[in-house]
PDB file of C-alpha atoms in Angstrom:
ATOM      1  CA  MET O 124     154.330 -55.470  98.624  1.00 59.00           C
ATOM      2  CA  THR O 125     154.522 -58.568 100.831  1.00 72.00           C
ATOM      3  CA  ALA O 126     158.057 -59.354 102.032  1.00 87.00           C
ATOM      4  CA  GLU O 127     159.556 -62.673 101.009  1.00 94.00           C
ATOM      5  CA  PRO O 128     159.483 -65.284 103.786  1.00 97.00           C
ATOM      6  CA  VAL O 129     163.161 -66.078 103.112  1.00 97.00           C
ATOM      7  CA  HIS O 130     165.841 -63.826 101.611  1.00 97.00           C
ATOM      8  CA  LEU O 131     169.428 -65.038 101.985  1.00 97.00           C
ATOM      9  CA  VAL O 132     172.348 -63.214 100.378  1.00 97.00           C
ATOM     10  CA  ASP O 133     175.848 -64.713 100.123  1.00 96.00           C
ATOM     11  CA  GLY O 134     175.083 -67.110 102.960  1.00 96.00           C
ATOM     12  CA  ALA O 135     177.784 -69.301 104.488  1.00 96.00           C
ATOM     13  CA  VAL O 136     177.538 -71.843 107.314  1.00 96.00           C
ATOM     14  CA  SER O 137     180.437 -73.599 109.041  1.00 94.00           C
ATOM     15  CA  ILE O 138     180.563 -76.588 111.377  1.00 91.00           C
ATOM     16  CA  ASP O 139     183.483 -76.748 113.837  1.00 89.00           C
ATOM     17  CA  GLY O 140     185.230 -74.098 111.767  1.00 87.00           C
ATOM     18  CA  ARG O 141     184.881 -76.066 108.552  1.00 91.00           C
ATOM     19  CA  PRO O 142     183.012 -74.284 105.734  1.00 90.00           C
ATOM     20  CA  VAL O 143     180.089 -76.440 104.635  1.00 94.00           C
ATOM     21  CA  VAL O 144     177.757 -74.000 102.844  1.00 95.00           C
ATOM     22  CA  ARG O 145     179.108 -70.908 101.119  1.00 94.00           C
ATOM     23  CA  GLY O 146     178.085 -68.217  98.675  1.00 95.00           C
ATOM     24  CA  VAL O 147     174.394 -69.151  98.716  1.00 96.00           C
ATOM     25  CA  ASP O 148     171.747 -66.699  97.494  1.00 97.00           C
ATOM     26  CA  LEU O 149     168.188 -67.881  98.085  1.00 97.00           C
ATOM     27  CA  VAL O 150     164.840 -66.108  97.837  1.00 96.00           C
ATOM     28  CA  VAL O 151     161.614 -67.931  98.696  1.00 97.00           C
ATOM     29  CA  GLY O 152     158.383 -66.169  97.801  1.00 96.00           C
ATOM     30  CA  VAL O 153     155.038 -66.278  99.575  1.00 96.00           C
ATOM     31  CA  GLY O 154     153.297 -69.602  98.914  1.00 95.00           C
ATOM     32  CA  ASP O 155     156.290 -71.174  97.183  1.00 96.00           C
ATOM     33  CA  PHE O 156     157.055 -74.872  97.597  1.00 97.00           C
ATOM     34  CA  VAL O 157     160.833 -75.190  97.267  1.00 97.00           C
ATOM     35  CA  THR O 158     162.911 -78.353  97.571  1.00 95.00           C
ATOM     36  CA  ILE O 159     166.604 -78.275  98.470  1.00 95.00           C
ATOM     37  CA  MET O 160     168.241 -81.259  96.794  1.00 91.00           C
ATOM     38  CA  GLY O 161     171.678 -82.709  96.218  1.00 88.00           C
ATOM     39  CA  PRO O 162     173.859 -85.718  97.053  1.00 85.00           C
ATOM     40  CA  ASN O 163     174.790 -86.724 100.589  1.00 85.00           C
ATOM     41  CA  GLY O 164     177.261 -84.252 102.046  1.00 87.00           C
ATOM     42  CA  SER O 165     176.241 -81.452  99.704  1.00 90.00           C
ATOM     43  CA  GLY O 166     175.110 -79.200 102.578  1.00 93.00           C
ATOM     44  CA  LYS O 167     171.322 -79.503 102.297  1.00 93.00           C
ATOM     45  CA  SER O 168     170.539 -79.941 105.996  1.00 92.00           C
ATOM     46  CA  THR O 169     173.284 -77.513 107.006  1.00 94.00           C
ATOM     47  CA  LEU O 170     171.712 -74.836 104.821  1.00 96.00           C
ATOM     48  CA  MET O 171     168.313 -75.460 106.417  1.00 94.00           C
ATOM     49  CA  ARG O 172     169.830 -75.177 109.910  1.00 94.00           C
ATOM     50  CA  GLY O 173     171.290 -71.853 108.854  1.00 95.00           C
ATOM     51  CA  LEU O 174     167.923 -70.637 107.580  1.00 95.00           C
ATOM     52  CA  THR O 175     166.204 -71.567 110.857  1.00 93.00           C
ATOM     53  CA  GLY O 176     168.913 -70.266 113.196  1.00 92.00           C
ATOM     54  CA  LEU O 177     169.909 -73.710 114.462  1.00 92.00           C
ATOM     55  CA  LEU O 178     173.368 -72.896 113.119  1.00 93.00           C
ATOM     56  CA  PRO O 179     174.712 -69.333 112.897  1.00 93.00           C
ATOM     57  CA  LEU O 180     175.632 -67.807 109.580  1.00 95.00           C
ATOM     58  CA  ALA O 181     179.378 -67.472 109.204  1.00 94.00           C
ATOM     59  CA  HIS O 182     178.804 -64.916 106.459  1.00 93.00           C
ATOM     60  CA  GLY O 183     175.977 -63.238 104.603  1.00 95.00           C
ATOM     61  CA  THR O 184     172.634 -61.723 105.527  1.00 96.00           C
ATOM     62  CA  LEU O 185     169.312 -63.429 106.187  1.00 97.00           C
ATOM     63  CA  HIS O 186     165.902 -61.755 106.304  1.00 97.00           C
ATOM     64  CA  LEU O 187     162.737 -63.573 107.374  1.00 97.00           C
ATOM     65  CA  PHE O 188     159.498 -61.899 106.295  1.00 96.00           C
ATOM     66  CA  GLY O 189     161.447 -58.729 105.579  1.00 95.00           C
ATOM     67  CA  THR O 190     163.142 -58.559 109.006  1.00 96.00           C
ATOM     68  CA  GLU O 191     166.868 -59.040 109.510  1.00 96.00           C
ATOM     69  CA  PHE O 192     167.430 -62.324 111.337  1.00 95.00           C
ATOM     70  CA  SER O 193     168.978 -60.825 114.492  1.00 93.00           C
ATOM     71  CA  SER O 194     165.859 -58.662 114.959  1.00 95.00           C
ATOM     72  CA  PHE O 195     163.284 -61.288 113.999  1.00 94.00           C
ATOM     73  CA  SER O 196     160.887 -62.203 116.838  1.00 91.00           C
ATOM     74  CA  GLU O 197     157.737 -63.582 115.179  1.00 92.00           C
ATOM     75  CA  TRP O 198     158.768 -67.213 115.607  1.00 90.00           C
ATOM     76  CA  PHE O 199     155.129 -68.298 115.698  1.00 90.00           C
ATOM     77  CA  ARG O 200     155.164 -67.703 111.940  1.00 93.00           C
ATOM     78  CA  ILE O 201     157.726 -70.453 111.418  1.00 95.00           C
ATOM     79  CA  GLY O 202     157.366 -74.221 111.794  1.00 94.00           C
ATOM     80  CA  TYR O 203     160.224 -76.710 111.716  1.00 93.00           C
ATOM     81  CA  VAL O 204     160.126 -80.485 111.305  1.00 92.00           C
ATOM     82  CA  PRO O 205     163.460 -82.246 111.972  1.00 88.00           C
ATOM     83  CA  GLN O 206     164.826 -85.108 109.956  1.00 80.00           C
ATOM     84  CA  HIS O 207     164.398 -88.026 112.344  1.00 66.00           C
ATOM     85  CA  ALA O 208     161.606 -89.074 114.681  1.00 55.00           C
ATOM     86  CA  ALA O 209     163.892 -91.086 116.926  1.00 52.00           C
ATOM     87  CA  MET O 210     162.515 -91.579 120.420  1.00 52.00           C
ATOM     88  CA  SER O 211     164.625 -91.547 123.531  1.00 51.00           C
ATOM     89  CA  GLY O 212     163.811 -92.017 127.175  1.00 51.00           C
ATOM     90  CA  GLY O 213     161.674 -89.660 129.179  1.00 57.00           C
ATOM     91  CA  VAL O 214     158.124 -89.228 130.362  1.00 58.00           C
ATOM     92  CA  PRO O 215     155.688 -90.972 127.994  1.00 76.00           C
ATOM     93  CA  ALA O 216     153.554 -88.535 126.041  1.00 89.00           C
ATOM     94  CA  THR O 217     150.410 -88.971 124.020  1.00 92.00           C
ATOM     95  CA  VAL O 218     149.990 -87.779 120.468  1.00 94.00           C
ATOM     96  CA  ARG O 219     147.778 -84.895 121.625  1.00 94.00           C
ATOM     97  CA  GLU O 220     150.276 -83.814 124.293  1.00 93.00           C
ATOM     98  CA  VAL O 221     153.117 -83.633 121.769  1.00 92.00           C
ATOM     99  CA  VAL O 222     151.018 -81.736 119.248  1.00 94.00           C
ATOM    100  CA  THR O 223     149.767 -79.361 121.974  1.00 93.00           C
ATOM    101  CA  ALA O 224     153.393 -78.300 122.547  1.00 89.00           C
ATOM    102  CA  GLY O 225     153.245 -76.716 119.110  1.00 90.00           C
ATOM    103  CA  ARG O 226     150.961 -73.975 120.502  1.00 89.00           C
ATOM    104  CA  LEU O 227     153.647 -72.651 122.861  1.00 86.00           C
ATOM    105  CA  THR O 228     154.747 -70.067 120.304  1.00 81.00           C
ATOM    106  CA  ARG O 229     151.174 -68.721 120.217  1.00 78.00           C
ATOM    107  CA  ARG O 230     150.388 -68.494 123.954  1.00 70.00           C
ATOM    108  CA  ARG O 231     151.979 -67.696 127.291  1.00 66.00           C
ATOM    109  CA  LEU O 232     153.596 -70.496 129.266  1.00 65.00           C
ATOM    110  CA  LEU O 233     151.249 -72.190 131.796  1.00 67.00           C
ATOM    111  CA  ARG O 234     148.238 -70.348 130.400  1.00 74.00           C
ATOM    112  CA  PRO O 235     145.233 -72.685 129.901  1.00 81.00           C
ATOM    113  CA  LEU O 236     144.383 -73.698 126.358  1.00 86.00           C
ATOM    114  CA  SER O 237     141.848 -71.425 124.731  1.00 89.00           C
ATOM    115  CA  ARG O 238     139.162 -72.507 122.291  1.00 91.00           C
ATOM    116  CA  THR O 239     141.396 -71.178 119.510  1.00 92.00           C
ATOM    117  CA  ASP O 240     144.285 -73.327 120.748  1.00 91.00           C
ATOM    118  CA  LYS O 241     142.147 -76.448 120.887  1.00 93.00           C
ATOM    119  CA  ASP O 242     140.728 -75.832 117.420  1.00 94.00           C
ATOM    120  CA  ALA O 243     144.233 -75.364 115.987  1.00 94.00           C
ATOM    121  CA  ILE O 244     145.402 -78.619 117.616  1.00 95.00           C
ATOM    122  CA  ASP O 245     142.398 -80.533 116.312  1.00 95.00           C
ATOM    123  CA  ASP O 246     142.903 -79.087 112.848  1.00 95.00           C
ATOM    124  CA  ALA O 247     146.601 -80.076 112.819  1.00 95.00           C
ATOM    125  CA  LEU O 248     145.758 -83.623 113.885  1.00 95.00           C
ATOM    126  CA  GLY O 249     143.100 -83.847 111.208  1.00 94.00           C
ATOM    127  CA  VAL O 250     145.389 -82.551 108.467  1.00 93.00           C
ATOM    128  CA  VAL O 251     147.954 -85.311 109.135  1.00 92.00           C
ATOM    129  CA  GLY O 252     145.309 -87.987 109.637  1.00 91.00           C
ATOM    130  CA  LEU O 253     145.948 -88.719 113.316  1.00 92.00           C
ATOM    131  CA  SER O 254     142.614 -87.684 114.837  1.00 93.00           C
ATOM    132  CA  GLY O 255     141.934 -91.295 115.804  1.00 92.00           C
ATOM    133  CA  LEU O 256     145.216 -91.729 117.690  1.00 93.00           C
ATOM    134  CA  VAL O 257     145.187 -88.675 119.978  1.00 93.00           C
ATOM    135  CA  ASN O 258     145.460 -90.731 123.175  1.00 93.00           C
ATOM    136  CA  ARG O 259     148.067 -93.176 121.867  1.00 93.00           C
ATOM    137  CA  SER O 260     151.583 -92.990 123.340  1.00 91.00           C
ATOM    138  CA  VAL O 261     154.060 -91.718 120.762  1.00 90.00           C
ATOM    139  CA  TYR O 262     156.367 -94.566 121.786  1.00 87.00           C
ATOM    140  CA  HIS O 263     153.874 -97.037 120.359  1.00 87.00           C
ATOM    141  CA  LEU O 264     153.735 -95.433 116.905  1.00 88.00           C
ATOM    142  CA  SER O 265     155.555 -96.393 113.747  1.00 84.00           C
ATOM    143  CA  GLY O 266     158.326 -94.186 112.380  1.00 82.00           C
ATOM    144  CA  GLY O 267     156.006 -92.748 109.756  1.00 84.00           C
ATOM    145  CA  GLN O 268     153.307 -91.987 112.322  1.00 87.00           C
ATOM    146  CA  ARG O 269     155.854 -90.280 114.587  1.00 87.00           C
ATOM    147  CA  GLN O 270     156.911 -88.103 111.689  1.00 88.00           C
ATOM    148  CA  ARG O 271     153.294 -87.124 111.174  1.00 90.00           C
ATOM    149  CA  VAL O 272     153.094 -86.205 114.876  1.00 91.00           C
ATOM    150  CA  LEU O 273     156.075 -83.877 114.397  1.00 91.00           C
ATOM    151  CA  ILE O 274     154.412 -82.278 111.405  1.00 93.00           C
ATOM    152  CA  ALA O 275     151.165 -81.845 113.345  1.00 94.00           C
ATOM    153  CA  ARG O 276     153.122 -80.233 116.210  1.00 93.00           C
ATOM    154  CA  ALA O 277     154.592 -77.721 113.768  1.00 93.00           C
ATOM    155  CA  LEU O 278     151.196 -77.098 112.177  1.00 94.00           C
ATOM    156  CA  ALA O 279     149.523 -76.494 115.554  1.00 93.00           C
ATOM    157  CA  GLY O 280     151.396 -73.188 115.686  1.00 93.00           C
ATOM    158  CA  GLN O 281     149.711 -72.236 112.390  1.00 93.00           C
ATOM    159  CA  PRO O 282     152.968 -71.185 110.699  1.00 94.00           C
ATOM    160  CA  ASP O 283     153.172 -69.147 107.517  1.00 95.00           C
ATOM    161  CA  LEU O 284     156.521 -70.765 106.672  1.00 97.00           C
ATOM    162  CA  LEU O 285     157.210 -74.469 107.162  1.00 96.00           C
ATOM    163  CA  PHE O 286     160.682 -76.043 107.028  1.00 96.00           C
ATOM    164  CA  LEU O 287     160.926 -79.829 106.652  1.00 95.00           C
ATOM    165  CA  ASP O 288     164.240 -81.701 106.745  1.00 93.00           C
ATOM    166  CA  GLU O 289     164.070 -85.011 104.833  1.00 90.00           C
ATOM    167  CA  PRO O 290     160.495 -85.790 105.968  1.00 89.00           C
ATOM    168  CA  THR O 291     160.297 -88.984 103.883  1.00 84.00           C
ATOM    169  CA  ALA O 292     163.576 -90.518 105.119  1.00 81.00           C
ATOM    170  CA  GLY O 293     162.858 -94.045 106.349  1.00 77.00           C
ATOM    171  CA  VAL O 294     159.104 -93.611 105.858  1.00 79.00           C
ATOM    172  CA  ASP O 295     157.064 -96.248 104.037  1.00 82.00           C
ATOM    173  CA  LEU O 296     154.988 -95.522 100.950  1.00 86.00           C
ATOM    174  CA  PRO O 297     151.560 -95.216 102.676  1.00 86.00           C
ATOM    175  CA  ASN O 298     152.965 -92.590 105.050  1.00 84.00           C
ATOM    176  CA  GLN O 299     154.700 -90.800 102.165  1.00 88.00           C
ATOM    177  CA  ILE O 300     151.355 -90.610 100.374  1.00 90.00           C
ATOM    178  CA  ASN O 301     149.749 -89.266 103.572  1.00 88.00           C
ATOM    179  CA  LEU O 302     152.529 -86.670 103.824  1.00 89.00           C
ATOM    180  CA  ALA O 303     151.932 -85.640 100.216  1.00 92.00           C
ATOM    181  CA  ASP O 304     148.219 -85.176 100.993  1.00 92.00           C
ATOM    182  CA  THR O 305     149.129 -83.086 104.056  1.00 92.00           C
ATOM    183  CA  LEU O 306     151.483 -80.850 102.094  1.00 94.00           C
ATOM    184  CA  ALA O 307     148.912 -80.464  99.330  1.00 95.00           C
ATOM    185  CA  THR O 308     146.418 -79.167 101.919  1.00 94.00           C
ATOM    186  CA  LEU O 309     148.986 -76.707 103.303  1.00 94.00           C
ATOM    187  CA  LYS O 310     149.962 -75.520  99.848  1.00 95.00           C
ATOM    188  CA  ALA O 311     146.299 -74.895  99.024  1.00 95.00           C
ATOM    189  CA  ARG O 312     146.079 -72.766 102.204  1.00 93.00           C
ATOM    190  CA  GLY O 313     148.983 -70.609 101.009  1.00 94.00           C
ATOM    191  CA  THR O 314     151.669 -71.928 103.384  1.00 96.00           C
ATOM    192  CA  THR O 315     155.232 -71.396 102.178  1.00 97.00           C
ATOM    193  CA  ILE O 316     157.163 -74.683 102.264  1.00 97.00           C
ATOM    194  CA  VAL O 317     160.916 -75.285 102.144  1.00 97.00           C
ATOM    195  CA  MET O 318     161.837 -78.957 102.174  1.00 96.00           C
ATOM    196  CA  VAL O 319     165.161 -80.761 102.122  1.00 94.00           C
ATOM    197  CA  ALA O 320     164.722 -83.908 100.068  1.00 89.00           C
ATOM    198  CA  HIS O 321     166.859 -86.714  98.770  1.00 81.00           C
ATOM    199  CA  GLU O 322     163.918 -88.439  97.096  1.00 81.00           C
ATOM    200  CA  LEU O 323     160.575 -86.849  96.281  1.00 86.00           C
ATOM    201  CA  GLY O 324     158.282 -89.796  95.581  1.00 85.00           C
ATOM    202  CA  PRO O 325     154.581 -88.788  95.703  1.00 91.00           C
ATOM    203  CA  ILE O 326     155.496 -85.225  96.793  1.00 92.00           C
ATOM    204  CA  ALA O 327     157.050 -84.422  93.397  1.00 91.00           C
ATOM    205  CA  PRO O 328     153.888 -83.006  91.718  1.00 92.00           C
ATOM    206  CA  LEU O 329     153.530 -80.380  94.484  1.00 95.00           C
ATOM    207  CA  VAL O 330     156.960 -78.810  94.088  1.00 95.00           C
ATOM    208  CA  ASP O 331     157.242 -75.421  92.345  1.00 95.00           C
ATOM    209  CA  ARG O 332     161.004 -74.979  92.374  1.00 95.00           C
ATOM    210  CA  ALA O 333     164.201 -76.924  93.034  1.00 94.00           C
ATOM    211  CA  VAL O 334     167.510 -75.731  94.451  1.00 94.00           C
ATOM    212  CA  VAL O 335     170.339 -78.224  93.903  1.00 92.00           C
ATOM    213  CA  LEU O 336     173.486 -78.048  96.028  1.00 93.00           C
ATOM    214  CA  ARG O 337     176.878 -79.516  95.302  1.00 90.00           C
ATOM    215  CA  ASP O 338     179.840 -79.082  97.640  1.00 91.00           C
ATOM    216  CA  GLY O 339     177.944 -76.438  99.603  1.00 93.00           C
ATOM    217  CA  ARG O 340     177.135 -74.225  96.630  1.00 94.00           C
ATOM    218  CA  VAL O 341     174.028 -73.744  94.521  1.00 94.00           C
ATOM    219  CA  ASN O 342     174.431 -75.411  91.139  1.00 91.00           C
ATOM    220  CA  TYR O 343     170.817 -75.124  90.028  1.00 91.00           C
ATOM    221  CA  ASP O 344     167.876 -72.921  90.999  1.00 93.00           C
ATOM    222  CA  GLY O 345     164.875 -73.212  88.759  1.00 93.00           C
ATOM    223  CA  PRO O 346     161.758 -75.204  87.881  1.00 90.00           C
ATOM    224  CA  ALA O 347     161.059 -78.354  89.861  1.00 87.00           C
ATOM    225  CA  LEU O 348     163.179 -81.420  89.085  1.00 79.00           C
ATOM    226  CA  SER O 349     162.549 -85.098  89.590  1.00 68.00           C
ATOM    227  CA  GLN O 350     165.286 -86.958  91.460  1.00 66.00           C
ATOM    228  CA  ASP O 351     166.686 -88.316  88.193  1.00 71.00           C
ATOM    229  CA  GLN O 352     166.778 -84.838  86.713  1.00 72.00           C
ATOM    230  CA  ALA O 353     168.611 -83.521  89.779  1.00 66.00           C
ATOM    231  CA  HIS O 354     171.169 -86.319  89.467  1.00 65.00           C
ATOM    232  CA  ALA O 355     171.471 -85.719  85.751  1.00 70.00           C
ATOM    233  CA  HIS O 356     172.148 -82.054  86.403  1.00 66.00           C
ATOM    234  CA  LEU O 357     174.912 -82.909  88.842  1.00 60.00           C
ATOM    235  CA  ASP O 358     176.365 -85.482  86.453  1.00 63.00           C
ATOM    236  CA  ARG O 359     176.527 -82.861  83.737  1.00 64.00           C
ATOM    237  CA  ILE O 360     178.436 -80.544  86.055  1.00 53.00           C
ATOM    238  CA  VAL O 361     181.166 -83.142  86.493  1.00 48.00           C
ATOM    239  CA  GLY O 362     181.234 -83.925  82.797  1.00 46.00           C
ATOM    240  CA  ASP O 363     179.142 -87.081  82.550  1.00 41.00           C
ATOM    241  CA  VAL O 364     177.803 -86.587  79.034  1.00 31.00           C
ATOM    242  CA  HIS O 365     175.651 -89.685  79.338  1.00 37.00           C
ATOM    243  CA  ALA O 366     173.643 -88.363  82.278  1.00 38.00           C
ATOM    244  CA  TYR O 367     170.749 -87.026  80.223  1.00 34.00           C
ATOM    245  CA  GLU O 368     170.336 -90.312  78.354  1.00 33.00           C
ATOM    246  CA  ARG O 369     168.482 -91.647  81.386  1.00 36.00           C
ATOM    247  CA  PRO O 370     164.711 -91.047  81.272  1.00 33.00           C
ATOM    248  CA  PHE O 371     163.444 -88.234  83.493  1.00 32.00           C
ATOM    249  CA  GLN O 372     161.062 -89.874  85.906  1.00 34.00           C
ATOM    250  CA  ILE O 373     160.198 -89.983  89.584  1.00 29.00           C
ATOM    251  CA  PRO O 374     162.498 -92.524  91.268  1.00 33.00           C
ATOM    252  CA  PRO O 375     161.277 -95.543  93.263  1.00 33.00           C
ATOM    253  CA  VAL O 376     160.077 -94.585  96.729  1.00 33.00           C
ATOM    254  CA  ALA O 377     162.349 -95.683  99.583  1.00 32.00           C
ATOM    255  CA  SER O 378     160.800 -98.000 102.276  1.00 28.00           C
ATOM    256  CA  PRO O 379     161.783 -88.897 111.667  1.00 31.00           C
ATOM    257  CA  LEU O 380     161.434 -86.314 118.355  1.00 36.00           C
ATOM    258  CA  ASP O 381     163.936 -83.451 117.663  1.00 42.00           C
ATOM    259  CA  THR O 382     167.100 -85.123 116.393  1.00 39.00           C
ATOM    260  CA  LEU O 383     168.796 -83.186 113.593  1.00 40.00           C
ATOM    261  CA  GLY O 384     169.874 -84.846 110.372  1.00 43.00           C
ATOM    262  CA  ASP O 385     173.374 -86.135 109.772  1.00 46.00           C
ATOM    263  CA  ASP O 386     173.610 -84.738 106.260  1.00 51.00           C
ATOM    264  CA  ALA O 387     176.179 -81.985 106.382  1.00 52.00           C
TER     265      ALA O 387
END
């Protein structure tokens, strides 16, 4: 039997000693596309940081691909795309150079790129639709294009499990549609995807399962929800009996290199 990519039991994450996520049980199966949803401050991004090791668990146990987190070493199997594509100062880099960095988990430092490395980089660029911009400086790209560069960098490592933190935040509709096409390709290849999302937009049809957080706890874990359904679920929790009178539909689409999200 293949081990689940993610198996969290009674997980808790704190920031500066303040409990943010607590009592979370989460199992993600091979090939699943799971969205973590909830209002601002619900703990979505904090939970993802706990799952990726960017924040330590204050309590609970986490297994990745059947291995306890403290013993896990196959980091090439995991890709991570942060929330924002903000650019700061530094040495200018081209699209290809940034994406090439994604192969570091698959090869030794300073070792020349192999044919396999180059093919993986070209494939990642093609999947996100940036093959024509390989020599462009990342500083001259739009926010949506920079986000696609980050995704291509993660894909260059050929991960089995991909984490994305609010990949559509601040991204225009054409780039959201491109992202949806990219994720559809990865899903068809069998990649397991865990995505924090505030709005789903064109990605909604791809999602298999939704996990809704409120105040750092799981309030729903089941079939995929549209954004309105997620909000309706939360409204029901707090006693808004009128929540389900709103039609269930995909909400309007809102018009991110390694900065973490601000959503605690």
